[in-house]
Coordinates of C-alpha atoms in Angstrom, one line a residue:
X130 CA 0.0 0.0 0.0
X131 CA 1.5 3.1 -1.0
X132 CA 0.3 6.2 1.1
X133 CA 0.7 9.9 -0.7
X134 CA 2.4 11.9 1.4
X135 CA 2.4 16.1 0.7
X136 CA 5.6 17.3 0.3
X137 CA 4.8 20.2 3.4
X138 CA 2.5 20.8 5.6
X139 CA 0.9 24.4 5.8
X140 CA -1.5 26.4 7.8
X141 CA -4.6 27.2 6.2
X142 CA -5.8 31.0 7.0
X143 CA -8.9 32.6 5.5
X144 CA -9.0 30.2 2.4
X145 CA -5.4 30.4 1.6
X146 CA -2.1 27.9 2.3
X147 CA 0.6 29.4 4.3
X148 CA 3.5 29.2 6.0
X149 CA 4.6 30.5 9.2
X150 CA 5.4 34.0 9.6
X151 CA 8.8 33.8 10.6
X152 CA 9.0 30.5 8.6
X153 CA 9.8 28.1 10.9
X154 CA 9.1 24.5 11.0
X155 CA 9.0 21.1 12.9
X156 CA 9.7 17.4 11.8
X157 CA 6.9 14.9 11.8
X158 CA 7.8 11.1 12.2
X159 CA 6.5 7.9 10.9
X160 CA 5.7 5.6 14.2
X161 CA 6.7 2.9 12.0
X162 CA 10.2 3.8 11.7
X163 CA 10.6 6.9 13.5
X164 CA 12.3 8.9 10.4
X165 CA 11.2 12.7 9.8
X166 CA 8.6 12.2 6.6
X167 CA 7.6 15.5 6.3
X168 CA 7.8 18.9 7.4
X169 CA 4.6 21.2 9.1
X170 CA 4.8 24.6 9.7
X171 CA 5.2 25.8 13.0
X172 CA 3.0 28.4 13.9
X173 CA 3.3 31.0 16.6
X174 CA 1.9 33.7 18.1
X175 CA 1.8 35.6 15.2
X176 CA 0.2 32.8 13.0
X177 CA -2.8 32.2 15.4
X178 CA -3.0 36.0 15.5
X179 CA -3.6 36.0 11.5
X180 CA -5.6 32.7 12.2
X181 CA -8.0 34.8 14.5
X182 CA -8.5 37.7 12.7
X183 CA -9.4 36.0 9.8
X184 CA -12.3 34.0 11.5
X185 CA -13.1 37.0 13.3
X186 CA -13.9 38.7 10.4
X187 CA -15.8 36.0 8.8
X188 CA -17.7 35.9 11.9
X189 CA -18.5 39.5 12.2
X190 CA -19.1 40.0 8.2
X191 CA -19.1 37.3 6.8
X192 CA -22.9 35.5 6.1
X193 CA -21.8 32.5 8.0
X194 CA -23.1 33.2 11.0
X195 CA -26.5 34.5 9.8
X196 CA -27.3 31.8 7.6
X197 CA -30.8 29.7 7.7
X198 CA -29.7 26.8 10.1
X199 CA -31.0 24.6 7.1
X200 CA -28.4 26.6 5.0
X201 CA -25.5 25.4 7.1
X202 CA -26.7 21.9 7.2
X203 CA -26.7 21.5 3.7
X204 CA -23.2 22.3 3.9
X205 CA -22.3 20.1 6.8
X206 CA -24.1 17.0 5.0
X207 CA -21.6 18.0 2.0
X208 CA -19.0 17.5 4.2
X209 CA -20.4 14.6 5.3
X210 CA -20.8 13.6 1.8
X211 CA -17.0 14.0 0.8
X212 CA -15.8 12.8 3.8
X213 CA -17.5 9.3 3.3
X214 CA -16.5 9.4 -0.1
X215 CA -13.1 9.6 0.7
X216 CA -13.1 6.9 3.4
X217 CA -10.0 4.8 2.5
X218 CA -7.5 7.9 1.7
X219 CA -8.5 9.3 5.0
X220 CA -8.1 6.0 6.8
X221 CA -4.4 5.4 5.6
X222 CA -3.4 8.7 6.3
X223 CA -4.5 8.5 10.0
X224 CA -3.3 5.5 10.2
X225 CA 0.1 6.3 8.6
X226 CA 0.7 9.2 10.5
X227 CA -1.1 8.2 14.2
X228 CA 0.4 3.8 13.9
X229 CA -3.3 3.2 14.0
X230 CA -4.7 0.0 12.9
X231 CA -6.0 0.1 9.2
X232 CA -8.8 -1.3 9.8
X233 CA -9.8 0.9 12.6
X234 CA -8.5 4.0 11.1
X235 CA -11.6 3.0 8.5
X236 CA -13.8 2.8 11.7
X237 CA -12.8 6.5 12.5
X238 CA -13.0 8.0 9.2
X239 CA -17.0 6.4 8.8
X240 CA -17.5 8.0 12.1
X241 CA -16.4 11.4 11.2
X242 CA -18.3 11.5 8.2
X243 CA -21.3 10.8 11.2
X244 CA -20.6 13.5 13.3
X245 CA -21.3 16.2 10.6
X246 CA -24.7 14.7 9.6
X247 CA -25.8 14.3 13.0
X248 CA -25.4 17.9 14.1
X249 CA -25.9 18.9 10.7
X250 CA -29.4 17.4 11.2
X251 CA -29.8 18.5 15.5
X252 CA -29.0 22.4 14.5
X253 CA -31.9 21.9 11.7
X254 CA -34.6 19.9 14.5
X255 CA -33.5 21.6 17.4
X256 CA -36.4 23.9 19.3
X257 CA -35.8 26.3 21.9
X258 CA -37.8 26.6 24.8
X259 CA -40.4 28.9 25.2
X260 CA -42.6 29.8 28.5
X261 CA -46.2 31.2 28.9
X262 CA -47.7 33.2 31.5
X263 CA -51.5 33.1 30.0
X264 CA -52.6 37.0 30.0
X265 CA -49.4 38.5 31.2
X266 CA -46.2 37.3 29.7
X267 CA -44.2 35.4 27.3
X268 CA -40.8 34.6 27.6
X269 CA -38.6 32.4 24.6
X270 CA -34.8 31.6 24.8
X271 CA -32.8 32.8 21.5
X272 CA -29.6 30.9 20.7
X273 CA -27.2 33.0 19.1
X274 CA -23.3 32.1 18.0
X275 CA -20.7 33.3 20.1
X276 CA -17.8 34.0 18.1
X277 CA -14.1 32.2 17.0
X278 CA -14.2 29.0 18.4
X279 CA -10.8 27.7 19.5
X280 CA -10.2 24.1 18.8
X281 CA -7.4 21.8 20.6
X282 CA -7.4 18.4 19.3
X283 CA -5.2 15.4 20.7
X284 CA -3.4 12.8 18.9
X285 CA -5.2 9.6 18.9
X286 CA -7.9 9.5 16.3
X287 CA -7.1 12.8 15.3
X288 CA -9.7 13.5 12.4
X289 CA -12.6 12.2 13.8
X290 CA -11.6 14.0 17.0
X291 CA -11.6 16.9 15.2
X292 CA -14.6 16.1 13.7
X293 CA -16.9 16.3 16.9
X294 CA -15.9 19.8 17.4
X295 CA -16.0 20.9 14.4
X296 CA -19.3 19.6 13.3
X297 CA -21.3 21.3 16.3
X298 CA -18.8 24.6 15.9
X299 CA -19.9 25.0 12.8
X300 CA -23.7 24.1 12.9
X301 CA -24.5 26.5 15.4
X302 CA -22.9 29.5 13.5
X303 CA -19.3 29.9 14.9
X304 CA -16.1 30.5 13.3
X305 CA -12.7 28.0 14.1
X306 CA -9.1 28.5 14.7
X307 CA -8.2 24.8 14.7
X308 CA -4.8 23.4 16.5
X309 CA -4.3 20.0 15.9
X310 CA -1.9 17.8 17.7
X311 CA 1.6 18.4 16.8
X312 CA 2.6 14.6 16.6
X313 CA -0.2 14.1 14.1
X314 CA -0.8 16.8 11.6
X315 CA -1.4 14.7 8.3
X316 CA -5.2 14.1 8.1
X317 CA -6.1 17.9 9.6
X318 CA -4.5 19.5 6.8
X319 CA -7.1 17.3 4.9
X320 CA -10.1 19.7 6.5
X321 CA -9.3 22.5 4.5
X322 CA -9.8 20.6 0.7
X323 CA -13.1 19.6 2.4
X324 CA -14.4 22.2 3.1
X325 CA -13.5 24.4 0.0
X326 CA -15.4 21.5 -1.8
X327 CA -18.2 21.5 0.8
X328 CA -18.4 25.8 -0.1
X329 CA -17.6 26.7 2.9
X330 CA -17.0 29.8 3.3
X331 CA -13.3 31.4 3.2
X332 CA -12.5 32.6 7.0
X333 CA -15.0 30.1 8.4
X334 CA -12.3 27.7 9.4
X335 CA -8.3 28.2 9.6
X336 CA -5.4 25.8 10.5
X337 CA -2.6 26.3 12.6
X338 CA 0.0 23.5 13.3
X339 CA 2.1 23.9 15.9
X340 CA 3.4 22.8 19.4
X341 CA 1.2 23.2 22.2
X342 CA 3.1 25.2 24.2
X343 CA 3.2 27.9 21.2
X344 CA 0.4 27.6 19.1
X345 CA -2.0 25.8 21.5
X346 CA -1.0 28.5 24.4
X347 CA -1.6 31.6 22.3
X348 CA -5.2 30.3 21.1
X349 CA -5.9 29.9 24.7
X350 CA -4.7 33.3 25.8
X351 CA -5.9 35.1 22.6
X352 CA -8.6 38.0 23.9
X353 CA -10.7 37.6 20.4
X354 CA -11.4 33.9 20.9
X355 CA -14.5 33.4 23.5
X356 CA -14.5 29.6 23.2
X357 CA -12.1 26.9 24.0
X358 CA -12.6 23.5 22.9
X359 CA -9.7 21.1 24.0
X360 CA -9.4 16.8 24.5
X361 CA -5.8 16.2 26.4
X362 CA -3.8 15.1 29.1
X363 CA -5.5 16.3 32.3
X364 CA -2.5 18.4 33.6
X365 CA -2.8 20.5 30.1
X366 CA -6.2 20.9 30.9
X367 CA -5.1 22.7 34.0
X368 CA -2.5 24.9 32.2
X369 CA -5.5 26.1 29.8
X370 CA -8.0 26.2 32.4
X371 CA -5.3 29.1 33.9
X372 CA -4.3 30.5 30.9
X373 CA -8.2 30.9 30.4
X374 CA -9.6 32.4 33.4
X375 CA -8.5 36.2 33.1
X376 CA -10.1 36.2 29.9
X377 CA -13.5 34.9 31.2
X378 CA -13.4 32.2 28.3
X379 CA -16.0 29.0 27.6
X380 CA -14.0 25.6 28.6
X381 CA -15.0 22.6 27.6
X382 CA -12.4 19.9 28.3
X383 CA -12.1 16.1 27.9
X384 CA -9.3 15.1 30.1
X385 CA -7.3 11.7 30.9
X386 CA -8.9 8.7 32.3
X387 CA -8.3 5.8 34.3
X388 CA -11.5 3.9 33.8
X389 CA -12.1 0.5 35.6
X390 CA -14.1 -2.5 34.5
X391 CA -15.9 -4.2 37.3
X392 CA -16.3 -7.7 36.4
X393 CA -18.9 -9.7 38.9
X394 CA -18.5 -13.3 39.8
X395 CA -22.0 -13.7 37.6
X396 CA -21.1 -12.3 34.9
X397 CA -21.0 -13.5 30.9
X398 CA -16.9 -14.4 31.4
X399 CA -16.8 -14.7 27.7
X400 CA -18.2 -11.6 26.7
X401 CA -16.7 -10.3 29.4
X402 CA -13.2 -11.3 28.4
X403 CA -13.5 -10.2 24.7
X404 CA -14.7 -6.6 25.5
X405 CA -12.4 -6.3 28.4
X406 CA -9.7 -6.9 25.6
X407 CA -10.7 -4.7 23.0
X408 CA -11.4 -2.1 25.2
X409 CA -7.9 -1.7 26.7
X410 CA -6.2 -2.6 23.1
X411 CA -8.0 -1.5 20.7
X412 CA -6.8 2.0 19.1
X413 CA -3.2 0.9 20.3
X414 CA -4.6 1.7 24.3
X415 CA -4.4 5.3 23.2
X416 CA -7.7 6.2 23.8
X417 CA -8.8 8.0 26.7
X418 CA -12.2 6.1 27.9
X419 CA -9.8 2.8 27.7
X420 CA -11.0 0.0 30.8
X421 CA -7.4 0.6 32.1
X422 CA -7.7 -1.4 35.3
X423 CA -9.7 -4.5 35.6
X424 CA -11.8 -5.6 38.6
X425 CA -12.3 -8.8 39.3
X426 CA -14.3 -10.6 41.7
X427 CA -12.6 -13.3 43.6
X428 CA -14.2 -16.4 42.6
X429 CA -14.0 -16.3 38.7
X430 CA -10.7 -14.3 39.5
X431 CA -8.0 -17.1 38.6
X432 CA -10.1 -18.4 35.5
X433 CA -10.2 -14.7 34.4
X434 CA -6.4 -13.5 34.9
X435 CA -5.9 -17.0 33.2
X436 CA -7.6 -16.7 30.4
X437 CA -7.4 -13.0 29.6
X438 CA -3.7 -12.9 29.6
X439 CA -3.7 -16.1 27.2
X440 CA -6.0 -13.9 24.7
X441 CA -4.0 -10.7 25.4
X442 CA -1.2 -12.9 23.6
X443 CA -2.7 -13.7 20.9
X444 CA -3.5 -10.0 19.8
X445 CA -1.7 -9.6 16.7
X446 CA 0.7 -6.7 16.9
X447 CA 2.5 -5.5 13.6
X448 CA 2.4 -3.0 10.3
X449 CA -0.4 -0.4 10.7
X450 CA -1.2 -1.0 7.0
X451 CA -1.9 -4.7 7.4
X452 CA -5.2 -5.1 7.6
X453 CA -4.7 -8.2 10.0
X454 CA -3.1 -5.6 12.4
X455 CA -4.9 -5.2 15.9
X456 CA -2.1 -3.4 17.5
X457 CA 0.1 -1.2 15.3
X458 CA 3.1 1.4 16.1
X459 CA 2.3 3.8 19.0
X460 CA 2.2 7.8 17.8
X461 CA 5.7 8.8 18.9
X462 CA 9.3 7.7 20.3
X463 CA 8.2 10.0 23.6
X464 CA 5.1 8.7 23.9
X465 CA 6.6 5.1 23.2
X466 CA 9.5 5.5 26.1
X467 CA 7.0 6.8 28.8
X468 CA 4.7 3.6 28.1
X469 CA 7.8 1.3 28.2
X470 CA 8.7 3.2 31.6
X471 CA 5.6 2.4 32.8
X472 CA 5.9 -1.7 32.0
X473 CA 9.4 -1.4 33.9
X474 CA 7.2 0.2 36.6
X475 CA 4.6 -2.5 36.4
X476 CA 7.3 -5.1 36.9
X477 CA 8.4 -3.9 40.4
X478 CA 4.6 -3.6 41.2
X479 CA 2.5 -6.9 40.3
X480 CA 2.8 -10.1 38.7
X481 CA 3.5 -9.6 34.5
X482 CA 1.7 -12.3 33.1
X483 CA 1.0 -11.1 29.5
X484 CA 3.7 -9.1 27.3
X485 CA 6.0 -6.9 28.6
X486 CA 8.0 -4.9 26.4
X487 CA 8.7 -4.6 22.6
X488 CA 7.4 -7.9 20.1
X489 CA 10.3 -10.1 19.5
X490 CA 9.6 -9.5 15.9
X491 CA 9.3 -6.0 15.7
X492 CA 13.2 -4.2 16.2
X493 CA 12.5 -0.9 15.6
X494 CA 9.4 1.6 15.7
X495 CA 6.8 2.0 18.2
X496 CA 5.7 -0.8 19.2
X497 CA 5.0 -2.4 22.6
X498 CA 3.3 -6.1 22.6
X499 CA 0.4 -5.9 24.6
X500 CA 1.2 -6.4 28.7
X501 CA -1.4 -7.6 31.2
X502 CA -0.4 -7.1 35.1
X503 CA -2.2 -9.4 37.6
X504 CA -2.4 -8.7 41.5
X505 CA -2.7 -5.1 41.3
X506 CA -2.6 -2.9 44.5
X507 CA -4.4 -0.2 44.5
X508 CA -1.7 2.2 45.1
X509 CA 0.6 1.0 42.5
X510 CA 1.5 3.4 40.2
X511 CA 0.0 1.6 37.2
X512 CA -3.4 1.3 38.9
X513 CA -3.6 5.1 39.6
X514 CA -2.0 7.0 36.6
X515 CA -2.8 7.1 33.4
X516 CA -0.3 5.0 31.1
X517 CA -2.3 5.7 27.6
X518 CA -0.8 2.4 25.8
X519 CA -1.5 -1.2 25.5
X520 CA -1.3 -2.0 29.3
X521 CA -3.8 -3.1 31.6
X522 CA -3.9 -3.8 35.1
X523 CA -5.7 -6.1 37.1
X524 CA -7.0 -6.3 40.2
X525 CA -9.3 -8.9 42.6
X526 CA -12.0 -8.0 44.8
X527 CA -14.3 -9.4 47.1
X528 CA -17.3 -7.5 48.0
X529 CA -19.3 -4.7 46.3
X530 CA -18.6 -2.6 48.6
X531 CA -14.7 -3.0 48.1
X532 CA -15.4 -3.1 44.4
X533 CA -17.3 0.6 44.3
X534 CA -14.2 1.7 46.8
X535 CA -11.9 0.7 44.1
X536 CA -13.2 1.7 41.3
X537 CA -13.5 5.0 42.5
X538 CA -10.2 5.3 44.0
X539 CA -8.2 7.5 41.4
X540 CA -8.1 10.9 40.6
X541 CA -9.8 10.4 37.0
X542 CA -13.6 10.3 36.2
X543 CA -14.5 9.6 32.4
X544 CA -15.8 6.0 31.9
X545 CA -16.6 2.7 33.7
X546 CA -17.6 -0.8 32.7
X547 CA -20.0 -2.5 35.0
X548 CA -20.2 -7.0 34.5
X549 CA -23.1 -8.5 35.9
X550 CA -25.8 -10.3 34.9
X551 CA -27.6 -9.2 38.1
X552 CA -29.9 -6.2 37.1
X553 CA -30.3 -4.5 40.7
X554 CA -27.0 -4.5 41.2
X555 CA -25.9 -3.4 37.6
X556 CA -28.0 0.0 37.9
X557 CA -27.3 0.6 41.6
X558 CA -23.8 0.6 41.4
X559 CA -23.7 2.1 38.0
X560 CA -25.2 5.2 40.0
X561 CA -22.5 5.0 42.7
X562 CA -19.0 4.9 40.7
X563 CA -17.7 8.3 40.4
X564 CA -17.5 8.3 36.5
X565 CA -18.9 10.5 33.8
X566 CA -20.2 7.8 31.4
X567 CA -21.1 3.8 32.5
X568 CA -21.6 1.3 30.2
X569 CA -23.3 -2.0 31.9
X570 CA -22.6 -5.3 30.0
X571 CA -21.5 -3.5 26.9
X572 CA -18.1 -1.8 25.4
X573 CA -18.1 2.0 24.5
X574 CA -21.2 2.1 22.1
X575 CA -22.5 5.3 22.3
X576 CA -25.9 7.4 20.7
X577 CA -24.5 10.3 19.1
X578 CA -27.4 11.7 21.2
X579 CA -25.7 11.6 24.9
X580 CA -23.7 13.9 26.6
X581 CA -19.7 12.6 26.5
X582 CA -17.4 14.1 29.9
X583 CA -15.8 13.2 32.7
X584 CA -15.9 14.1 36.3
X585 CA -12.9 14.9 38.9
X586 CA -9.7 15.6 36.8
X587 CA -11.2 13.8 33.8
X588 CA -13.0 16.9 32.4
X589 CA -14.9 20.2 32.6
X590 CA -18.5 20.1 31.0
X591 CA -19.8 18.1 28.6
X592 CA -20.3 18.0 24.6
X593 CA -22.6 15.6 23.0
X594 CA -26.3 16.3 21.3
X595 CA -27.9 19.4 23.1
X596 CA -24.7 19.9 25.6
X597 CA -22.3 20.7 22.3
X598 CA -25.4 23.2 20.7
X599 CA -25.4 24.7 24.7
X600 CA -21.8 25.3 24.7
X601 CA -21.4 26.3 21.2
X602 CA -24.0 29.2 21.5
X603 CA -25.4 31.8 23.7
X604 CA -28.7 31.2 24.8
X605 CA -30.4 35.2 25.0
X606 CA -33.9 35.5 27.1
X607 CA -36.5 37.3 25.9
X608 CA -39.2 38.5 27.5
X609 CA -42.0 40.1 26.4
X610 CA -45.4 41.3 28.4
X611 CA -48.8 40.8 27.5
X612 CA -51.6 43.6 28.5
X613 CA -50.7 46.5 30.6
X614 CA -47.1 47.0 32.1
X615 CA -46.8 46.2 36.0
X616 CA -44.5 48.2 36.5
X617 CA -44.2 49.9 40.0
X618 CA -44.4 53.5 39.6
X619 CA -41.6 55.6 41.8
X620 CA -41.6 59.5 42.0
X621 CA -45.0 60.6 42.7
X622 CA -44.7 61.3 46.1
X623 CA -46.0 64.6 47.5

């Protein structure tokens, strides 16, 4: 499979290609070998500040914003539209440039095809509320967009990640300043062919590779940008959530995760086992709702650990491109050292009985054969911080009681798996675990429809259906009296 490559990588400001202004750049690498394979410009203060100005001015002058919403949809299901039909580029670029899986790289690219035609559909069906006081006032909520969105994408998944922000961004009337993640620029610089396609308007949305640290840090901080949209590492989150504050701005931010899956002695062990599995491996373990630590009661605990790590082995680990591939090449050498660190960890902490370190096959590139740690103390480093790889821990329980304790003893909040054929119990303790999103009996399938966010450090507020149109737009109160004003009259004293 040969995958074209662009010979650079540009920013993409108010319908134009561009390099930085002072014309700097930074290497990208292929996961699979780790050698520079193209360059992306890296932009700078200066750069988001051209970025800003030019959605600015399509906001404030532009017909974007003032658009029918059944104007903007059709454009969004063009996008759609293209994106679908361009399902297999899409899917081996991301998975050339992230080490993704092929076949699940196809997966994401269907799914962000799905993102625009849902909230290009929502913005069209939505209806605001509206209250009655019969004979003396009416009172109806008006949504209007905000302004420049500012967009912060991670790593893993990249384009469909970008996706659900820009679908709802869009919709509702906003203008984007988009900052993808450094590590993977390939398929973002895809957006702006799209959309030009699509008729989107020029200024609408604008590019702007870069580090975080530059790039990401002066969208945050930029006075002109009301709206922050960011999926990261939780201690990021905290960096923008400062940065943000004197500036008053809207966060919205899906953090790390540490997310257990609570498997009952009653439970379906096969279909326990198999999305127990995927959910800790698929994607490469870089995803951030992954079922990172497994909790098992004790009676099936044995025939679990047993048979899970015996599975965990056979997960085929090679070339992204192959479409045979269930584990490809982590994104980056940095990323692929702290993961390794953590195994070393792992090895002073519990009982390796799966994997372990890099495929005896596999010399060079990214990639780390998928490692199962039994007998798991609670506070072992692997149990309480997030590793972000293809490395799960696992950990036996006796009663509900210590299984709720457990489950909630981290600092993260975003997901949690819940086995048990024992319905009571399933909904009961569903409630009780301190997570933003449960799934009972069932793997990370998800209605479109539902808000997606975490709790404690794994998140601030919530995007999804309504929650995305809530955060994407201001919602203006109007009020309006019926009959004569009652209004209390002052100054007609003596």
């Amino acid at each position: 499979m040969t995958v074209e490559i662009p010979a650079r990588i540009q920013h993409y400001i108010d319908g134009k290609f561009v390099d930085s202004v002072d014309g700097d750049t930074f290497d990208v690498l292929n996961p699979v070998t780790n050698e520079t394979y193209v360059q992306a410009a890296a932009g700078k203060q200066a750069d988001i500040d051209r970025a800003v100005a030019a959605a600015r001015r399509a906001f404030t002058d532009g017909p974007w914003p003032t658009l029918l919403p059944r104007e903007r949809s059709r454009v969004l299901h063009r996008i759609a539209d293209i994106v679908e039909s361009r399902n297999a580029k899409l899917a081996e670029l991301e998975s050339f440039d992230s080490g993704l899986p092929i076949s699940q790289a196809l997966g994401q690219a269907k799914r962000a095809a799905e993102n625009f035609r849902f909230f290009a559909d929502l913005v069209v069906a939505q209806a605001d509320d509206a209250y009655k006081v019969p004979g003396h006032q009416v009172n109806y909520v008006n949504r209007k967009p905000i302004g420049v969105a500012g967009l912060i994408t991670p790593w893993n998944t990249p384009f469909m990640l970008e996706s659900w922000k820009l679908g709802p961004a869009l919709a509702t009337g906003n203008t984007v300043v988009l900052k993808p993640a450094e590590f993977t620029p390939l398929s973002a610089s895809l957006w702006a062919g799209i959309f030009e396609e699509a008729g989107l308007p020029h200024g609408v949305f604008n590019l702007v590779n870069g580090l975080g640290e530059e790039a990401g840090d002066a969208l945050v901080k930029h006075p002109d940008v009301p709206l922050i949209s960011f999926t990261g590492e939780s201690r990021t989150g905290e960096i923008i959530f400062a940065n943000a504050a004197p500036h008053l701005k809207g966060l919205s931010m899906e953090l790390g995760g540490k997310s257990p899956a609570v498997v009952f002695a009653d439970a379906d062990l096969d279909a326990a086992i198999d999305a127990t599995i995927f959910g800790v491996f698929s994607l490469n373990g870089e995803r951030c709702t992954a079922g990172s630590r497994i909790l098992v009661q004790r009676p099936v605990y044995d025939e679990f650990v047993e048979r899970y790590a015996a599975q965990a082995k056979r997960v085929v680990v090679g070339d992204p491109q192959d479409p045979a591939t269930e584990v490809g090449a982590l994104v980056h050498p940095e990323h692929h050292a702290k993961v390794m660190s953590y195994i070393e960890i792992g090895k002073t902490e519990a009982r390796l009985v799966a994997g372990g370190g890099r495929p005896d096959n596999l010399p060079d590139g990214n990639y780390v054969a998928p490692t199962v740690f039994a007998d798991v103390r609670p506070d072992a480093r692997i149990f309480q911080e997030e590793i972000f790889g293809p490395v799960v821990a696992i950990t036996p329980f006796d009663t509900e009681e210590e299984a709720l304790a457990l489950a909630n003893n981290t600092k993260y909040g975003l997901a949690a798996y819940v086995w048990t054929n024992d319905l009571k119990r399933a909904h009961t303790f569903a409630q009780s675990i301190e997570a933003g999103m449960v799934w009972l009996n069932s793997n990370n399938v998800r209605d479109l429809r539902t808000p997606f966010g975490g709790v404690k450090a794994s998140g601030l507020g919530h995007e999804g259906g309504y929650r995305s149109i809530d955060f994407y737009t201001d919602q203006q109160a109007v009020h309006i009296t019926l009959g004569a004003p009652r209004n209390p009259t002052f100054g007609k004293g003596a």
